[in-house]
mmCIF file of C-alpha atoms in Angstrom:
data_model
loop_
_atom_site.group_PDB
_atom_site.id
_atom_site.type_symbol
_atom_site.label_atom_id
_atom_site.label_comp_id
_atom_site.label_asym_id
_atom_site.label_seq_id
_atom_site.Cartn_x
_atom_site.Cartn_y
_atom_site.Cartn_z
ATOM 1 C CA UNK A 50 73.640 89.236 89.132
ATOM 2 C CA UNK A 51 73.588 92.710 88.831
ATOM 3 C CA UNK A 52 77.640 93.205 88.804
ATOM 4 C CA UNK A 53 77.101 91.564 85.365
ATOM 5 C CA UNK A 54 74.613 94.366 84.075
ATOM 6 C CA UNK A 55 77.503 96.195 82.097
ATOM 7 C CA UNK A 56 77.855 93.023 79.959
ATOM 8 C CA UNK A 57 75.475 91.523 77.104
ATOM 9 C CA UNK A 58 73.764 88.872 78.501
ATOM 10 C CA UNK A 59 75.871 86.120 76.339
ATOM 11 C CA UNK A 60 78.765 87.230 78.032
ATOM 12 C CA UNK A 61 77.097 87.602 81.383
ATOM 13 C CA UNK A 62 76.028 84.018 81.176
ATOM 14 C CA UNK A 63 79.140 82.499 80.293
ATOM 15 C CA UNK A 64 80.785 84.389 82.929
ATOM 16 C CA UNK A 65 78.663 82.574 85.418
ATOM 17 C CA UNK A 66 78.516 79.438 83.602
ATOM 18 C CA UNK A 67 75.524 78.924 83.022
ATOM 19 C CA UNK A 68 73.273 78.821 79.271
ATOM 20 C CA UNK A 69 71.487 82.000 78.611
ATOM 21 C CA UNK A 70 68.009 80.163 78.981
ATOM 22 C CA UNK A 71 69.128 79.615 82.708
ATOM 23 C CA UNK A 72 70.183 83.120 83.200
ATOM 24 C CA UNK A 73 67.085 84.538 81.542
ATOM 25 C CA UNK A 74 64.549 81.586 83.952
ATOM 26 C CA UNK A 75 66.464 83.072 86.596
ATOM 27 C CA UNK A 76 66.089 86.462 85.680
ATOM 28 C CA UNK A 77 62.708 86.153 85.369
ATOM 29 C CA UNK A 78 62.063 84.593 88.697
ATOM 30 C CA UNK A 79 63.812 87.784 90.590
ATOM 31 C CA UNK A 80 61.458 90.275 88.287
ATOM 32 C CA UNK A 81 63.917 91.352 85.935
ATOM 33 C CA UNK A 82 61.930 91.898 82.883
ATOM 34 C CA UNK A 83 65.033 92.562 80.470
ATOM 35 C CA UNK A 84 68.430 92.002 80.763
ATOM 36 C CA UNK A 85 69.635 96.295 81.256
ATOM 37 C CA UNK A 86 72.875 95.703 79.381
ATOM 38 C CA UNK A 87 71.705 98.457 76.766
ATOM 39 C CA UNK A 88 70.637 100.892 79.628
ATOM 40 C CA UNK A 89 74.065 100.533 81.091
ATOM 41 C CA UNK A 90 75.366 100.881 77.560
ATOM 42 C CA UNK A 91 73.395 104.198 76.908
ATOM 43 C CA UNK A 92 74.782 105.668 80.533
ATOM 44 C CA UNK A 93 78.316 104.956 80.329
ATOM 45 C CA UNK A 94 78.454 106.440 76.361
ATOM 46 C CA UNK A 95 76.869 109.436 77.487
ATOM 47 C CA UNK A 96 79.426 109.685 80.543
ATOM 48 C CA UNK A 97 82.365 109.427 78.163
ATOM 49 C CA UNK A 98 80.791 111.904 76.320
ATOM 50 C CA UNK A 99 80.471 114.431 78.657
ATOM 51 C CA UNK A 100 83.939 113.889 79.615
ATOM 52 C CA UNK A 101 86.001 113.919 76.193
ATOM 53 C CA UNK A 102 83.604 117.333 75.265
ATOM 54 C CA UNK A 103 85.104 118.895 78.550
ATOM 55 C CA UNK A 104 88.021 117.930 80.554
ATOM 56 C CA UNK A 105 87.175 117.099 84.440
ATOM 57 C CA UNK A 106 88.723 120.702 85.204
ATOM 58 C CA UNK A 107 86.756 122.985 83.214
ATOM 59 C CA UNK A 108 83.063 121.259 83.549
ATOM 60 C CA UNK A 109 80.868 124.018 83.809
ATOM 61 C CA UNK A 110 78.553 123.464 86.494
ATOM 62 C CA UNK A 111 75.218 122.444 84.170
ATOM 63 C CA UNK A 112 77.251 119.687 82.651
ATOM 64 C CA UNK A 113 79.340 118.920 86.045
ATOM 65 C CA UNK A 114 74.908 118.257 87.456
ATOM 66 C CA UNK A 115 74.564 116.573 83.962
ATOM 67 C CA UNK A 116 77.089 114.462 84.304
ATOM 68 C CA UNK A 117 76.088 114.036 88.303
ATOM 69 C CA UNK A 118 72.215 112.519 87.207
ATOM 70 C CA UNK A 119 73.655 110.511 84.898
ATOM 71 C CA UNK A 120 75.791 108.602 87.579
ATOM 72 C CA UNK A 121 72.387 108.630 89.975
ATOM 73 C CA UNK A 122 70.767 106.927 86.952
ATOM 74 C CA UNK A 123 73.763 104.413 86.528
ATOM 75 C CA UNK A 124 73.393 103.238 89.933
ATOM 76 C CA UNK A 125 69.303 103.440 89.650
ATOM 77 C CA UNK A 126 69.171 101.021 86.792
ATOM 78 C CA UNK A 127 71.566 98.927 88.611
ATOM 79 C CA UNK A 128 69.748 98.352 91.689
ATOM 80 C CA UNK A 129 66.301 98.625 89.655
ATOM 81 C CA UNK A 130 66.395 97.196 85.934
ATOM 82 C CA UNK A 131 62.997 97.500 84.976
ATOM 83 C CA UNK A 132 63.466 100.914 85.780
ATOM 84 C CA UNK A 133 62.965 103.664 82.642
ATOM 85 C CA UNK A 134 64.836 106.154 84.715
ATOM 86 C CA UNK A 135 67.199 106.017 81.737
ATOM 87 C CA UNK A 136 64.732 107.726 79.484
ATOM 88 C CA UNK A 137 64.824 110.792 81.198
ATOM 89 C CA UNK A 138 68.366 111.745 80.470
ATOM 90 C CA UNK A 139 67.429 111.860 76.647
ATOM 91 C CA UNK A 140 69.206 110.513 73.625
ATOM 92 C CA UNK A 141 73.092 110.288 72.811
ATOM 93 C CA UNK A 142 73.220 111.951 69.798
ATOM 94 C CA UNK A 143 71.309 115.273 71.339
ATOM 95 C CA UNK A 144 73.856 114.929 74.092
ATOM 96 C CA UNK A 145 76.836 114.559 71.413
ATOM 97 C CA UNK A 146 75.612 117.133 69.440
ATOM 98 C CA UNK A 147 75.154 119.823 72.334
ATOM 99 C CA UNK A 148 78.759 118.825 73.453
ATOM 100 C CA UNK A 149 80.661 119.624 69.933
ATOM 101 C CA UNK A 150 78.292 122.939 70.141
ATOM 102 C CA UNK A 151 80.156 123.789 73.016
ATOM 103 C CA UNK A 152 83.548 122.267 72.087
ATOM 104 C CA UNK A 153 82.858 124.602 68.398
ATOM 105 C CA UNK A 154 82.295 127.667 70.936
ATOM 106 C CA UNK A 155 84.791 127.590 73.034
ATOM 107 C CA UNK A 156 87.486 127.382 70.410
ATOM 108 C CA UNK A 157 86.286 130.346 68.918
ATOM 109 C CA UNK A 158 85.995 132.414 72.145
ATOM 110 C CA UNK A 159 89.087 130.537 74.014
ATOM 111 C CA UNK A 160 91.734 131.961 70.751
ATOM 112 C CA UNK A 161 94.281 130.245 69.277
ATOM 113 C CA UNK A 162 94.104 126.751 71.362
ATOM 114 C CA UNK A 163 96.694 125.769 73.861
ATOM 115 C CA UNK A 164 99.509 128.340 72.684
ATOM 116 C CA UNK A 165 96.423 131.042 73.993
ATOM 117 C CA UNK A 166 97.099 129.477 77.385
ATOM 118 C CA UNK A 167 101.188 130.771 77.661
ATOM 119 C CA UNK A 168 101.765 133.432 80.429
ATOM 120 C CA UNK A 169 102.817 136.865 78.281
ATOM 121 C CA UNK A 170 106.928 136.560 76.862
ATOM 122 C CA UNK A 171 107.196 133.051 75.877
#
């Protein structure tokens, strides 16, 4: 059941073939309160996120831990739906905003962009 998380639960139901009013008495019956899709959801925009504001090679080490508790709470709500583990890593847009910050920063310390990067006679 819980490989199907990622998905909304319409999709999750066909893809097991059953109706969503069988997935949801079965859901119910093995405690899960709500179907996580949008927890999921929340977690894997906020991981793109932190990896289109900086490329895997330059993550500074607060967003490389950022990025690391996110993944814990990925597999958290996973294993735990009912869980509100999610709530702790804040909202998207604070996260988007704080990441364009950075991205706004860096191009004004960094120079002239990738032409900055070109060892001296070139």
């Amino acid at each position: 059941l819980s490989a199907n998380f990622h998905v909304p639960i319409n999709t999750a139901a066909r893809n097991l073939g059953v109706c969503v009013t069988v997935l949801k008495q079965v859901c119910r019956e093995l405690g899960v309160q709500r179907w996580p899709y949008r927890k999921v959801k929340k977690i894997d925009d906020m991981v793109k996120i932190i990896e289109t504001g900086d490329t895997k090679e330059t993550l500074t080490g607060d967003m490389r831990a950022r990025m690391d508790r996110v993944k814990e709470t990925r597999d958290f709500i996973l294993q735990n739906p009912n869980s509100t583990a999610h709530k702790r890593l804040g909202k998207v847009k604070s996260l988007r905003a704080a990441t364009d910050k950075r991205a706004a920063g860096d191009k004004v310390e960094g120079g002239a962009g990738p032409a900055h990067a070109l060892p001296q006679g070139m």
